[in-house]
Amino acid sequence: MKTLIVYASIEGHTKKVTDHIVETLGGARHDISAFNAMDRTAEVSVQPFDKIILAGSVHERRHPKPLEVFLSGHSDLLSQKPTLMISVSMSAAFPEGADEAMEYVEELNMRTGFTPQDTLCIAGAIKLSKYDYYALQVLRHVVLRERDFDPSQTDHEFTDWDALDARVEAFLAT
């Protein structure tokens, strides 16, 4: 069974998630290929694949535009295959943000006209070493608003890698 992961990453964590899936579950266990939707010069056909995993990070309530364009342009073919959407956001890192994390996916579905068969919202990462003053203020006062995490510490990954592996493995096994 051949699986394609179409991903779009802004700060690099969604690419790390994709690489993790390919390295952990690919090889002898599953035939998995990855396609970076941010590479606007590359082309990919979804037809030769049996299953499709879509992965995108969320910034300012939106998944990356290239992922939206891909979903809109391939919605007919994607609708004919088993699909899993992995939405990577900081909202998913906190129990009180679970509903908001799902809203991001619902908004993506409305904008693209495509609804995946299954959805997984996973927590992303904070990369303080890459943020400027403005980005730090947005992180503190918008993204982490009153949540139990001190963003002045250091870079931090919130992703539950075991839960990700289990969910993707279940998707691949069906």
PDB file of C-alpha atoms in Angstrom:
ATOM      1  CA  MET A   1       0.000   0.000   0.000  1.00  0.00           C
ATOM      2  CA  LYS A   2       1.434   3.381  -1.038  1.00  0.00           C
ATOM      3  CA  THR A   3       0.893   6.488   1.091  1.00  0.00           C
ATOM      4  CA  LEU A   4       1.596  10.113   0.222  1.00  0.00           C
ATOM      5  CA  ILE A   5       2.128  12.811   2.827  1.00  0.00           C
ATOM      6  CA  VAL A   6       1.437  16.298   1.500  1.00  0.00           C
ATOM      7  CA  TYR A   7       2.715  18.832   4.007  1.00  0.00           C
ATOM      8  CA  ALA A   8       3.197  22.560   4.414  1.00  0.00           C
ATOM      9  CA  SER A   9       5.419  23.888   7.179  1.00  0.00           C
ATOM     10  CA  ILE A  10       6.089  27.505   8.164  1.00  0.00           C
ATOM     11  CA  GLU A  11       8.610  27.202  11.010  1.00  0.00           C
ATOM     12  CA  GLY A  12       9.763  23.651  10.319  1.00  0.00           C
ATOM     13  CA  HIS A  13       7.868  21.635  12.918  1.00  0.00           C
ATOM     14  CA  THR A  14       5.334  20.177  10.485  1.00  0.00           C
ATOM     15  CA  LYS A  15       8.250  19.082   8.301  1.00  0.00           C
ATOM     16  CA  LYS A  16       9.733  17.437  11.397  1.00  0.00           C
ATOM     17  CA  VAL A  17       6.398  15.666  11.979  1.00  0.00           C
ATOM     18  CA  THR A  18       6.390  14.492   8.358  1.00  0.00           C
ATOM     19  CA  ASP A  19      10.009  13.318   8.519  1.00  0.00           C
ATOM     20  CA  HIS A  20       9.221  11.494  11.764  1.00  0.00           C
ATOM     21  CA  ILE A  21       6.315   9.625  10.155  1.00  0.00           C
ATOM     22  CA  VAL A  22       8.413   8.669   7.119  1.00  0.00           C
ATOM     23  CA  GLU A  23      11.359   7.493   9.255  1.00  0.00           C
ATOM     24  CA  THR A  24       9.329   5.776  11.980  1.00  0.00           C
ATOM     25  CA  LEU A  25       6.561   4.142   9.971  1.00  0.00           C
ATOM     26  CA  GLY A  26       8.070   4.039   6.486  1.00  0.00           C
ATOM     27  CA  GLY A  27      10.611   1.644   5.052  1.00  0.00           C
ATOM     28  CA  ALA A  28       9.815  -2.024   5.508  1.00  0.00           C
ATOM     29  CA  ARG A  29       6.534  -1.330   7.294  1.00  0.00           C
ATOM     30  CA  HIS A  30       4.866   1.104   4.875  1.00  0.00           C
ATOM     31  CA  ASP A  31       5.665   2.659   1.501  1.00  0.00           C
ATOM     32  CA  ILE A  32       5.472   6.382   2.346  1.00  0.00           C
ATOM     33  CA  SER A  33       6.474   9.344   0.177  1.00  0.00           C
ATOM     34  CA  ALA A  34       6.397  13.015   1.151  1.00  0.00           C
ATOM     35  CA  PHE A  35       5.606  16.089  -0.929  1.00  0.00           C
ATOM     36  CA  ASN A  36       6.245  19.649   0.225  1.00  0.00           C
ATOM     37  CA  ALA A  37       3.281  21.770  -0.880  1.00  0.00           C
ATOM     38  CA  MET A  38       5.366  24.888  -0.200  1.00  0.00           C
ATOM     39  CA  ASP A  39       7.550  24.011  -3.205  1.00  0.00           C
ATOM     40  CA  ARG A  40       5.435  25.692  -5.838  1.00  0.00           C
ATOM     41  CA  THR A  41       7.613  24.500  -8.705  1.00  0.00           C
ATOM     42  CA  ALA A  42       7.169  20.800  -7.916  1.00  0.00           C
ATOM     43  CA  GLU A  43       4.294  18.668  -9.110  1.00  0.00           C
ATOM     44  CA  VAL A  44       2.835  15.527  -7.668  1.00  0.00           C
ATOM     45  CA  SER A  45       0.055  13.184  -8.705  1.00  0.00           C
ATOM     46  CA  VAL A  46      -2.114  11.679  -5.993  1.00  0.00           C
ATOM     47  CA  GLN A  47      -3.439   8.960  -8.315  1.00  0.00           C
ATOM     48  CA  PRO A  48      -0.721   6.330  -7.742  1.00  0.00           C
ATOM     49  CA  PHE A  49      -1.223   6.467  -3.966  1.00  0.00           C
ATOM     50  CA  ASP A  50      -3.695   4.422  -1.949  1.00  0.00           C
ATOM     51  CA  LYS A  51      -3.853   6.722   1.080  1.00  0.00           C
ATOM     52  CA  ILE A  52      -3.116  10.398   1.608  1.00  0.00           C
ATOM     53  CA  ILE A  53      -1.940  12.142   4.769  1.00  0.00           C
ATOM     54  CA  LEU A  54      -2.219  15.920   4.747  1.00  0.00           C
ATOM     55  CA  ALA A  55      -0.210  17.905   7.286  1.00  0.00           C
ATOM     56  CA  GLY A  56      -0.164  21.631   7.876  1.00  0.00           C
ATOM     57  CA  SER A  57       0.807  24.071  10.562  1.00  0.00           C
ATOM     58  CA  VAL A  58      -1.572  26.743  11.769  1.00  0.00           C
ATOM     59  CA  HIS A  59      -0.581  30.397  12.006  1.00  0.00           C
ATOM     60  CA  GLU A  60      -3.121  33.127  12.662  1.00  0.00           C
ATOM     61  CA  ARG A  61      -5.959  30.574  12.429  1.00  0.00           C
ATOM     62  CA  ARG A  62      -4.942  29.414   8.934  1.00  0.00           C
ATOM     63  CA  HIS A  63      -3.066  26.580   7.383  1.00  0.00           C
ATOM     64  CA  PRO A  64      -0.475  27.607   4.773  1.00  0.00           C
ATOM     65  CA  LYS A  65      -1.932  28.940   1.533  1.00  0.00           C
ATOM     66  CA  PRO A  66      -0.047  26.403  -0.647  1.00  0.00           C
ATOM     67  CA  LEU A  67      -1.744  23.569   1.256  1.00  0.00           C
ATOM     68  CA  GLU A  68      -5.132  25.228   0.734  1.00  0.00           C
ATOM     69  CA  VAL A  69      -4.386  25.555  -2.988  1.00  0.00           C
ATOM     70  CA  PHE A  70      -3.351  21.889  -3.161  1.00  0.00           C
ATOM     71  CA  LEU A  71      -6.532  20.749  -1.402  1.00  0.00           C
ATOM     72  CA  SER A  72      -8.737  22.902  -3.599  1.00  0.00           C
ATOM     73  CA  GLY A  73      -7.049  21.751  -6.782  1.00  0.00           C
ATOM     74  CA  HIS A  74      -7.071  18.048  -5.910  1.00  0.00           C
ATOM     75  CA  SER A  75     -10.329  17.779  -3.958  1.00  0.00           C
ATOM     76  CA  ASP A  76     -12.029  15.455  -6.464  1.00  0.00           C
ATOM     77  CA  LEU A  77      -9.177  12.920  -6.452  1.00  0.00           C
ATOM     78  CA  LEU A  78      -8.597  13.246  -2.704  1.00  0.00           C
ATOM     79  CA  SER A  79     -12.286  12.533  -2.057  1.00  0.00           C
ATOM     80  CA  GLN A  80     -11.833   9.108  -3.639  1.00  0.00           C
ATOM     81  CA  LYS A  81      -9.070   8.034  -1.250  1.00  0.00           C
ATOM     82  CA  PRO A  82      -8.701   7.512   2.492  1.00  0.00           C
ATOM     83  CA  THR A  83      -7.341  10.781   3.900  1.00  0.00           C
ATOM     84  CA  LEU A  84      -6.012  11.881   7.270  1.00  0.00           C
ATOM     85  CA  MET A  85      -5.514  15.570   8.031  1.00  0.00           C
ATOM     86  CA  ILE A  86      -2.852  16.362  10.649  1.00  0.00           C
ATOM     87  CA  SER A  87      -3.293  19.917  11.853  1.00  0.00           C
ATOM     88  CA  VAL A  88      -0.340  21.198  13.879  1.00  0.00           C
ATOM     89  CA  SER A  89      -1.117  24.076  16.233  1.00  0.00           C
ATOM     90  CA  MET A  90      -0.358  25.455  19.658  1.00  0.00           C
ATOM     91  CA  SER A  91      -4.054  25.391  20.503  1.00  0.00           C
ATOM     92  CA  ALA A  92      -3.880  21.588  20.415  1.00  0.00           C
ATOM     93  CA  ALA A  93      -1.207  21.678  23.132  1.00  0.00           C
ATOM     94  CA  PHE A  94      -3.709  22.647  25.815  1.00  0.00           C
ATOM     95  CA  PRO A  95      -6.982  20.920  26.773  1.00  0.00           C
ATOM     96  CA  GLU A  96      -8.909  24.204  26.649  1.00  0.00           C
ATOM     97  CA  GLY A  97      -7.677  24.747  23.074  1.00  0.00           C
ATOM     98  CA  ALA A  98      -8.971  21.486  21.575  1.00  0.00           C
ATOM     99  CA  ASP A  99     -12.189  23.013  20.204  1.00  0.00           C
ATOM    100  CA  GLU A 100     -10.276  25.940  18.731  1.00  0.00           C
ATOM    101  CA  ALA A 101      -7.801  23.548  17.068  1.00  0.00           C
ATOM    102  CA  MET A 102     -10.731  21.752  15.392  1.00  0.00           C
ATOM    103  CA  GLU A 103     -12.150  25.096  14.257  1.00  0.00           C
ATOM    104  CA  TYR A 104      -8.965  25.669  12.246  1.00  0.00           C
ATOM    105  CA  VAL A 105      -9.597  22.437  10.351  1.00  0.00           C
ATOM    106  CA  GLU A 106     -13.275  23.264   9.816  1.00  0.00           C
ATOM    107  CA  GLU A 107     -12.279  26.650   8.398  1.00  0.00           C
ATOM    108  CA  LEU A 108      -9.762  24.930   6.111  1.00  0.00           C
ATOM    109  CA  ASN A 109     -12.487  22.563   4.920  1.00  0.00           C
ATOM    110  CA  MET A 110     -14.829  25.465   4.162  1.00  0.00           C
ATOM    111  CA  ARG A 111     -12.155  27.411   2.267  1.00  0.00           C
ATOM    112  CA  THR A 112     -10.998  24.460   0.151  1.00  0.00           C
ATOM    113  CA  GLY A 113     -14.236  22.554  -0.369  1.00  0.00           C
ATOM    114  CA  PHE A 114     -12.495  19.375   0.796  1.00  0.00           C
ATOM    115  CA  THR A 115     -13.174  17.455   3.996  1.00  0.00           C
ATOM    116  CA  PRO A 116     -10.738  14.669   4.933  1.00  0.00           C
ATOM    117  CA  GLN A 117     -12.092  11.381   6.207  1.00  0.00           C
ATOM    118  CA  ASP A 118     -10.177  11.672   9.454  1.00  0.00           C
ATOM    119  CA  THR A 119      -8.547  14.513  11.372  1.00  0.00           C
ATOM    120  CA  LEU A 120      -5.842  14.654  14.004  1.00  0.00           C
ATOM    121  CA  CYS A 121      -5.008  17.886  15.795  1.00  0.00           C
ATOM    122  CA  ILE A 122      -1.568  17.735  17.356  1.00  0.00           C
ATOM    123  CA  ALA A 123       0.471  20.175  19.372  1.00  0.00           C
ATOM    124  CA  GLY A 124       3.252  22.059  17.681  1.00  0.00           C
ATOM    125  CA  ALA A 125       6.402  23.695  18.998  1.00  0.00           C
ATOM    126  CA  ILE A 126       7.603  27.048  20.223  1.00  0.00           C
ATOM    127  CA  LYS A 127      10.852  28.168  18.626  1.00  0.00           C
ATOM    128  CA  LEU A 128      11.817  31.205  20.671  1.00  0.00           C
ATOM    129  CA  SER A 129      15.237  31.336  19.052  1.00  0.00           C
ATOM    130  CA  LYS A 130      13.574  32.214  15.731  1.00  0.00           C
ATOM    131  CA  TYR A 131      11.098  34.872  16.922  1.00  0.00           C
ATOM    132  CA  ASP A 132      11.531  38.613  16.818  1.00  0.00           C
ATOM    133  CA  TYR A 133      10.023  40.972  19.403  1.00  0.00           C
ATOM    134  CA  TYR A 134       6.659  41.197  17.609  1.00  0.00           C
ATOM    135  CA  ALA A 135       6.362  37.420  17.259  1.00  0.00           C
ATOM    136  CA  LEU A 136       7.166  36.986  20.962  1.00  0.00           C
ATOM    137  CA  GLN A 137       4.403  39.422  21.910  1.00  0.00           C
ATOM    138  CA  VAL A 138       1.890  37.576  19.734  1.00  0.00           C
ATOM    139  CA  LEU A 139       3.009  34.308  21.308  1.00  0.00           C
ATOM    140  CA  ARG A 140       2.605  35.653  24.850  1.00  0.00           C
ATOM    141  CA  HIS A 141      -0.626  37.613  24.482  1.00  0.00           C
ATOM    142  CA  VAL A 142      -2.510  35.753  21.761  1.00  0.00           C
ATOM    143  CA  VAL A 143      -1.294  32.181  21.337  1.00  0.00           C
ATOM    144  CA  LEU A 144      -0.487  31.377  24.969  1.00  0.00           C
ATOM    145  CA  ARG A 145      -2.981  33.770  26.533  1.00  0.00           C
ATOM    146  CA  GLU A 146      -3.390  32.684  30.139  1.00  0.00           C
ATOM    147  CA  ARG A 147      -2.170  29.159  29.414  1.00  0.00           C
ATOM    148  CA  ASP A 148       0.126  27.333  31.785  1.00  0.00           C
ATOM    149  CA  PHE A 149       3.471  27.796  30.023  1.00  0.00           C
ATOM    150  CA  ASP A 150       6.215  30.364  30.465  1.00  0.00           C
ATOM    151  CA  PRO A 151       7.316  31.366  26.952  1.00  0.00           C
ATOM    152  CA  SER A 152      10.457  33.090  28.190  1.00  0.00           C
ATOM    153  CA  GLN A 153      12.229  29.793  28.826  1.00  0.00           C
ATOM    154  CA  THR A 154      13.518  28.135  25.657  1.00  0.00           C
ATOM    155  CA  ASP A 155      12.414  26.345  22.503  1.00  0.00           C
ATOM    156  CA  HIS A 156       9.890  23.656  23.388  1.00  0.00           C
ATOM    157  CA  GLU A 157       8.083  20.860  21.559  1.00  0.00           C
ATOM    158  CA  PHE A 158       4.600  20.010  22.763  1.00  0.00           C
ATOM    159  CA  THR A 159       4.029  17.167  20.268  1.00  0.00           C
ATOM    160  CA  ASP A 160       3.007  13.818  21.737  1.00  0.00           C
ATOM    161  CA  TRP A 161       5.063  11.632  19.392  1.00  0.00           C
ATOM    162  CA  ASP A 162       3.660   8.331  20.724  1.00  0.00           C
ATOM    163  CA  ALA A 163       0.064   9.467  20.169  1.00  0.00           C
ATOM    164  CA  LEU A 164       0.990  10.660  16.672  1.00  0.00           C
ATOM    165  CA  ASP A 165       2.585   7.309  15.827  1.00  0.00           C
ATOM    166  CA  ALA A 166      -0.392   5.342  17.149  1.00  0.00           C
ATOM    167  CA  ARG A 167      -2.939   7.402  15.228  1.00  0.00           C
ATOM    168  CA  VAL A 168      -1.012   7.339  11.939  1.00  0.00           C
ATOM    169  CA  GLU A 169      -0.311   3.612  12.318  1.00  0.00           C
ATOM    170  CA  ALA A 170      -4.045   2.998  12.846  1.00  0.00           C
ATOM    171  CA  PHE A 171      -4.830   5.035   9.719  1.00  0.00           C
ATOM    172  CA  LEU A 172      -2.272   3.120   7.661  1.00  0.00           C
ATOM    173  CA  ALA A 173      -3.529  -0.235   8.949  1.00  0.00           C
ATOM    174  CA  THR A 174      -7.156   0.258   7.956  1.00  0.00           C
TER     175      THR A 174
END
